[in-house]
């Protein structure tokens, strides 16, 4: 389903970030199933916020926030939290979550490319499981924008489907990922979902992401690939 685009004034050559790519996670039914499929876990979000030293009074922006768990957990510990997403359905779910917990993060209907942060530079910018929605040229633009909202010394955190294997073994690793991770319909992301991710979305190699992070103005503090298909980067704004 096409999403409503609050910023239709961009040039014709601009990436249409409000048009879903790959698996459409924005439909009402997909949003309803999203937390189960994705394994959304507030405890894991809290553990991440601890690692990123997000505390009362910290300013945090979560880009492509989905159903908003990370921003809600940040707000619950007293942070000034912002969640940004192109999907109004996701944001409605995030809003409902924040009401359940009695907190009020700032929800923004905006994208990686057109979100404009007003207010002071923030301490932490996060994005999980979403940067792969942009082709590489636009990933770089998105990372520049993320750096632009962070104070010097601030933290940028990225978790995504990012390939740590080498190009010569790519097909073998991707097939193994799809064969082992696909779940029956109704029990999680399916084999068809993973196939669509590889075919239609824009996940890329960790060495490409590293170069982009550096060019965006970040020093990489740590990076890990717990699986050959996934990676996290913790960075510091220069
Ligand atoms: C797989 S979900 C991840 C959500 C959340 N970060 C999490 O960890 O559960 C991907 C999210 O990215 C959002 N999205 C896709 N393209 C986007 C863009 N260009 N800017 C902002 N959000 C985007 C989708 O609407 C969706 O909510």
Short mmCIF file of C-alpha atoms and ligand atoms in Angstrom, two decimals:
data_model
loop_
_atom_site.label_atom_id
_atom_site.label_comp_id
_atom_site.label_asym_id
_atom_site.label_seq_id
_atom_site.Cartn_x
_atom_site.Cartn_y
_atom_site.Cartn_z
CA UNK A 1 0.00 0.00 0.00
CA UNK A 2 1.55 3.41 -0.92
CA UNK A 3 2.22 5.54 2.13
CA UNK A 4 1.15 9.14 2.36
CA UNK A 5 4.14 11.36 1.66
CA UNK A 6 4.27 14.53 3.76
CA UNK A 7 7.14 15.95 1.68
CA UNK A 8 6.03 15.85 -1.99
CA UNK A 9 8.17 18.91 -2.88
CA UNK A 10 11.41 16.96 -3.43
CA UNK A 11 13.04 16.90 -6.89
CA UNK A 12 11.88 14.21 -9.32
CA UNK A 13 15.22 12.41 -9.00
CA UNK A 14 14.87 11.98 -5.25
CA UNK A 15 14.52 8.48 -3.76
CA UNK A 16 10.81 7.79 -3.01
CA UNK A 17 11.30 6.75 0.58
CA UNK A 18 7.55 6.67 1.27
CA UNK A 19 7.08 3.90 -1.30
CA UNK A 20 7.55 0.54 0.46
CA UNK A 21 10.28 -1.76 -0.85
CA UNK A 22 10.37 -5.52 -0.34
CA UNK A 23 8.12 -6.84 2.39
CA UNK A 24 5.38 -4.28 3.10
CA UNK A 25 5.56 -3.87 6.87
CA UNK A 26 3.19 -0.91 6.80
CA UNK A 27 -0.17 -2.60 6.29
CA UNK A 28 -2.44 -2.86 9.31
CA UNK A 29 -2.13 -6.67 9.39
CA UNK A 30 1.66 -6.54 9.01
CA UNK A 31 1.95 -4.05 11.86
CA UNK A 32 -0.25 -6.25 14.04
CA UNK A 33 2.07 -9.22 13.42
CA UNK A 34 5.27 -7.19 13.41
CA UNK A 35 6.33 -7.43 17.05
CA UNK A 36 5.88 -11.20 17.10
CA UNK A 37 7.72 -11.67 13.81
CA UNK A 38 10.52 -9.29 14.70
CA UNK A 39 10.82 -10.53 18.29
CA UNK A 40 10.38 -7.03 19.75
CA UNK A 41 11.66 -7.24 23.32
CA UNK A 42 11.56 -4.24 25.71
CA UNK A 43 14.18 -5.95 27.91
CA UNK A 44 16.57 -6.15 24.96
CA UNK A 45 15.84 -2.51 24.18
CA UNK A 46 16.64 -1.62 27.80
CA UNK A 47 19.91 -3.56 27.60
CA UNK A 48 20.82 -1.64 24.43
CA UNK A 49 19.93 1.70 26.04
CA UNK A 50 22.17 0.77 29.00
CA UNK A 51 25.04 0.01 26.62
CA UNK A 52 24.50 3.33 24.86
CA UNK A 53 24.38 5.12 28.24
CA UNK A 54 20.95 6.59 27.59
CA UNK A 55 19.80 8.06 30.89
CA UNK A 56 17.36 10.59 32.27
CA UNK A 57 17.76 13.80 30.27
CA UNK A 58 19.54 12.17 27.32
CA UNK A 59 18.25 13.19 23.90
CA UNK A 60 17.71 10.25 21.54
CA UNK A 61 16.38 9.91 17.99
CA UNK A 62 15.39 6.45 16.75
CA UNK A 63 15.20 6.49 12.94
CA UNK A 64 12.71 4.07 11.36
CA UNK A 65 11.32 3.36 14.81
CA UNK A 66 8.64 0.90 13.72
CA UNK A 67 6.32 0.07 16.61
CA UNK A 68 8.39 2.33 18.85
CA UNK A 69 9.66 0.01 21.57
CA UNK A 70 13.15 1.54 21.79
CA UNK A 71 11.86 5.14 21.99
CA UNK A 72 9.24 4.16 24.55
CA UNK A 73 11.80 2.40 26.75
CA UNK A 74 14.07 5.46 26.43
CA UNK A 75 11.22 7.76 27.49
CA UNK A 76 10.42 5.46 30.42
CA UNK A 77 13.90 6.14 31.82
CA UNK A 78 13.45 9.89 31.42
CA UNK A 79 15.18 10.47 28.08
CA UNK A 80 13.82 12.98 25.59
CA UNK A 81 12.99 10.45 22.89
CA UNK A 82 12.03 10.91 19.25
CA UNK A 83 10.76 8.16 16.96
CA UNK A 84 10.77 8.72 13.19
CA UNK A 85 9.07 6.49 10.62
CA UNK A 86 7.55 6.78 7.14
CA UNK A 87 4.68 4.43 8.04
CA UNK A 88 1.64 6.02 9.66
CA UNK A 89 0.44 2.55 10.68
CA UNK A 90 3.72 1.89 12.50
CA UNK A 91 3.51 5.28 14.19
CA UNK A 92 -0.09 4.60 15.30
CA UNK A 93 1.15 1.39 16.92
CA UNK A 94 4.04 3.29 18.53
CA UNK A 95 1.66 5.95 19.83
CA UNK A 96 -0.58 3.25 21.35
CA UNK A 97 2.47 1.64 22.99
CA UNK A 98 3.54 4.94 24.53
CA UNK A 99 0.02 5.55 25.86
CA UNK A 100 0.01 2.09 27.45
CA UNK A 101 3.20 3.00 29.33
CA UNK A 102 2.14 6.57 30.15
CA UNK A 103 5.07 8.22 28.35
CA UNK A 104 5.13 10.70 25.50
CA UNK A 105 8.03 10.32 23.06
CA UNK A 106 7.87 12.67 20.09
CA UNK A 107 6.60 10.72 17.05
CA UNK A 108 7.47 12.07 13.61
CA UNK A 109 5.98 10.99 10.29
CA UNK A 110 9.20 11.37 8.32
CA UNK A 111 11.97 9.38 6.72
CA UNK A 112 15.74 8.92 6.94
CA UNK A 113 16.12 11.41 4.12
CA UNK A 114 13.61 14.12 4.94
CA UNK A 115 13.51 14.15 8.75
CA UNK A 116 14.70 17.49 10.00
CA UNK A 117 15.49 17.52 13.69
CA UNK A 118 14.64 20.74 15.47
CA UNK A 119 16.04 21.55 18.87
CA UNK A 120 19.52 20.92 20.29
CA UNK A 121 21.89 18.39 18.78
CA UNK A 122 21.15 15.00 20.31
CA UNK A 123 23.26 12.57 22.30
CA UNK A 124 22.28 9.34 20.59
CA UNK A 125 20.86 8.37 17.19
CA UNK A 126 19.82 4.76 16.66
CA UNK A 127 18.46 2.78 13.76
CA UNK A 128 17.66 -0.90 13.84
CA UNK A 129 16.69 -3.25 11.02
CA UNK A 130 15.87 -0.47 8.57
CA UNK A 131 18.80 1.20 6.79
CA UNK A 132 18.67 -1.62 4.22
CA UNK A 133 15.44 -0.03 2.92
CA UNK A 134 17.63 2.50 1.08
CA UNK A 135 19.95 1.82 -1.89
CA UNK A 136 23.60 2.46 -1.09
CA UNK A 137 23.80 5.99 -2.50
CA UNK A 138 20.83 6.96 -0.30
CA UNK A 139 22.19 5.10 2.72
CA UNK A 140 25.16 7.45 2.56
CA UNK A 141 22.86 10.48 2.43
CA UNK A 142 20.86 9.10 5.38
CA UNK A 143 24.04 8.59 7.42
CA UNK A 144 25.12 12.17 6.70
CA UNK A 145 21.73 13.35 7.95
CA UNK A 146 22.04 11.21 11.09
CA UNK A 147 25.48 12.68 11.78
CA UNK A 148 24.06 16.17 11.30
CA UNK A 149 21.64 15.80 14.22
CA UNK A 150 24.26 14.45 16.65
CA UNK A 151 26.49 16.49 18.91
CA UNK A 152 30.26 15.95 18.49
CA UNK A 153 31.12 12.89 20.59
CA UNK A 154 27.52 11.68 20.36
CA UNK A 155 26.71 8.04 19.63
CA UNK A 156 25.33 6.54 16.45
CA UNK A 157 24.09 2.94 16.68
CA UNK A 158 23.26 0.80 13.65
CA UNK A 159 21.90 -2.76 13.63
CA UNK A 160 20.77 -4.30 10.38
CA UNK A 161 20.92 -7.10 7.89
CA UNK A 162 24.48 -6.37 6.78
CA UNK A 163 26.58 -9.04 5.12
CA UNK A 164 29.82 -10.00 6.88
CA UNK A 165 30.61 -12.86 4.48
CA UNK A 166 32.83 -12.39 1.46
CA UNK A 167 31.44 -11.91 -2.05
CA UNK A 168 32.65 -15.32 -3.26
CA UNK A 169 30.57 -17.16 -0.63
CA UNK A 170 27.54 -14.84 -0.81
CA UNK A 171 25.10 -17.17 -2.53
CA UNK A 172 25.86 -20.04 -0.18
CA UNK A 173 25.39 -17.84 2.92
CA UNK A 174 22.18 -16.27 1.65
CA UNK A 175 20.66 -19.65 0.80
CA UNK A 176 21.61 -20.95 4.25
CA UNK A 177 20.01 -17.90 5.89
CA UNK A 178 16.76 -18.36 4.00
CA UNK A 179 16.71 -22.12 4.61
CA UNK A 180 17.26 -21.82 8.36
CA UNK A 181 15.37 -18.63 9.32
CA UNK A 182 12.10 -18.94 7.35
CA UNK A 183 9.15 -19.84 9.61
CA UNK A 184 5.72 -21.25 8.73
CA UNK A 185 3.05 -18.62 7.95
CA UNK A 186 1.74 -17.12 11.20
CA UNK A 187 4.82 -18.06 13.24
CA UNK A 188 7.29 -15.43 12.11
CA UNK A 189 8.92 -14.08 8.96
CA UNK A 190 8.53 -16.69 6.24
CA UNK A 191 10.94 -18.08 3.70
CA UNK A 192 9.22 -15.85 1.11
CA UNK A 193 9.87 -12.82 3.34
CA UNK A 194 13.60 -13.58 3.48
CA UNK A 195 13.69 -14.24 -0.26
CA UNK A 196 12.00 -10.87 -0.86
CA UNK A 197 14.50 -9.19 1.47
CA UNK A 198 17.46 -10.44 -0.55
CA UNK A 199 15.82 -9.85 -3.93
CA UNK A 200 14.02 -6.53 -3.43
CA UNK A 201 15.67 -4.70 -0.53
CA UNK A 202 19.16 -3.22 -0.35
CA UNK A 203 21.22 -5.01 2.27
CA UNK A 204 24.92 -4.76 1.53
CA UNK A 205 28.37 -5.73 2.77
CA UNK A 206 29.81 -4.61 6.10
CA UNK A 207 32.92 -3.19 4.35
CA UNK A 208 30.69 -0.89 2.32
CA UNK A 209 28.81 0.25 5.43
CA UNK A 210 32.14 0.88 7.22
CA UNK A 211 33.27 3.21 4.44
CA UNK A 212 29.96 5.04 4.50
CA UNK A 213 30.05 5.52 8.27
CA UNK A 214 33.54 6.99 8.05
CA UNK A 215 32.54 9.30 5.20
CA UNK A 216 29.50 10.45 7.17
CA UNK A 217 31.78 11.74 9.94
CA UNK A 218 31.76 8.82 12.36
CA UNK A 219 34.55 6.93 14.07
CA UNK A 220 33.61 3.28 14.47
CA UNK A 221 34.00 2.44 18.16
CA UNK A 222 32.98 -1.21 17.84
CA UNK A 223 31.41 -3.52 15.32
CA UNK A 224 30.23 -7.09 15.60
CA UNK A 225 28.61 -9.64 13.34
CA UNK A 226 26.95 -12.23 15.57
CA UNK A 227 25.68 -13.91 12.39
CA UNK A 228 27.18 -13.68 8.87
CA UNK A 229 24.00 -11.88 7.75
CA UNK A 230 23.74 -9.26 10.52
CA UNK A 231 25.97 -6.60 11.99
CA UNK A 232 25.94 -3.83 14.52
CA UNK A 233 28.08 -0.71 14.52
CA UNK A 234 28.55 1.62 17.43
CA UNK A 235 30.04 4.91 16.30
CA UNK A 236 31.11 8.27 17.67
CA UNK A 237 30.39 11.53 15.89
CA UNK A 238 33.72 13.23 15.14
C1 LIG B 1 11.96 -3.88 9.96
S1 LIG B 1 11.20 -2.41 10.54
C2 LIG B 1 12.25 -1.98 11.92
C3 LIG B 1 11.52 -1.20 12.97
C4 LIG B 1 12.27 -0.95 14.26
N1 LIG B 1 13.44 -0.13 14.05
C5 LIG B 1 12.62 -2.22 14.96
O1 LIG B 1 13.79 -2.45 15.23
O2 LIG B 1 11.72 -3.03 15.24
C6 LIG B 1 11.63 -1.22 9.31
C7 LIG B 1 10.97 0.11 9.54
O3 LIG B 1 11.55 1.05 8.67
C8 LIG B 1 10.55 1.94 8.25
N2 LIG B 1 11.07 2.62 7.07
C9 LIG B 1 11.24 2.15 5.82
N3 LIG B 1 11.82 3.06 5.04
C10 LIG B 1 12.04 4.15 5.82
C11 LIG B 1 12.62 5.43 5.60
N4 LIG B 1 13.11 5.76 4.40
N5 LIG B 1 12.68 6.30 6.62
C12 LIG B 1 12.18 5.96 7.84
N6 LIG B 1 11.60 4.78 8.10
C13 LIG B 1 11.56 3.87 7.11
C14 LIG B 1 9.34 1.03 8.04
O4 LIG B 1 8.13 1.76 8.01
C15 LIG B 1 9.46 0.13 9.26
O5 LIG B 1 8.79 0.66 10.35
#
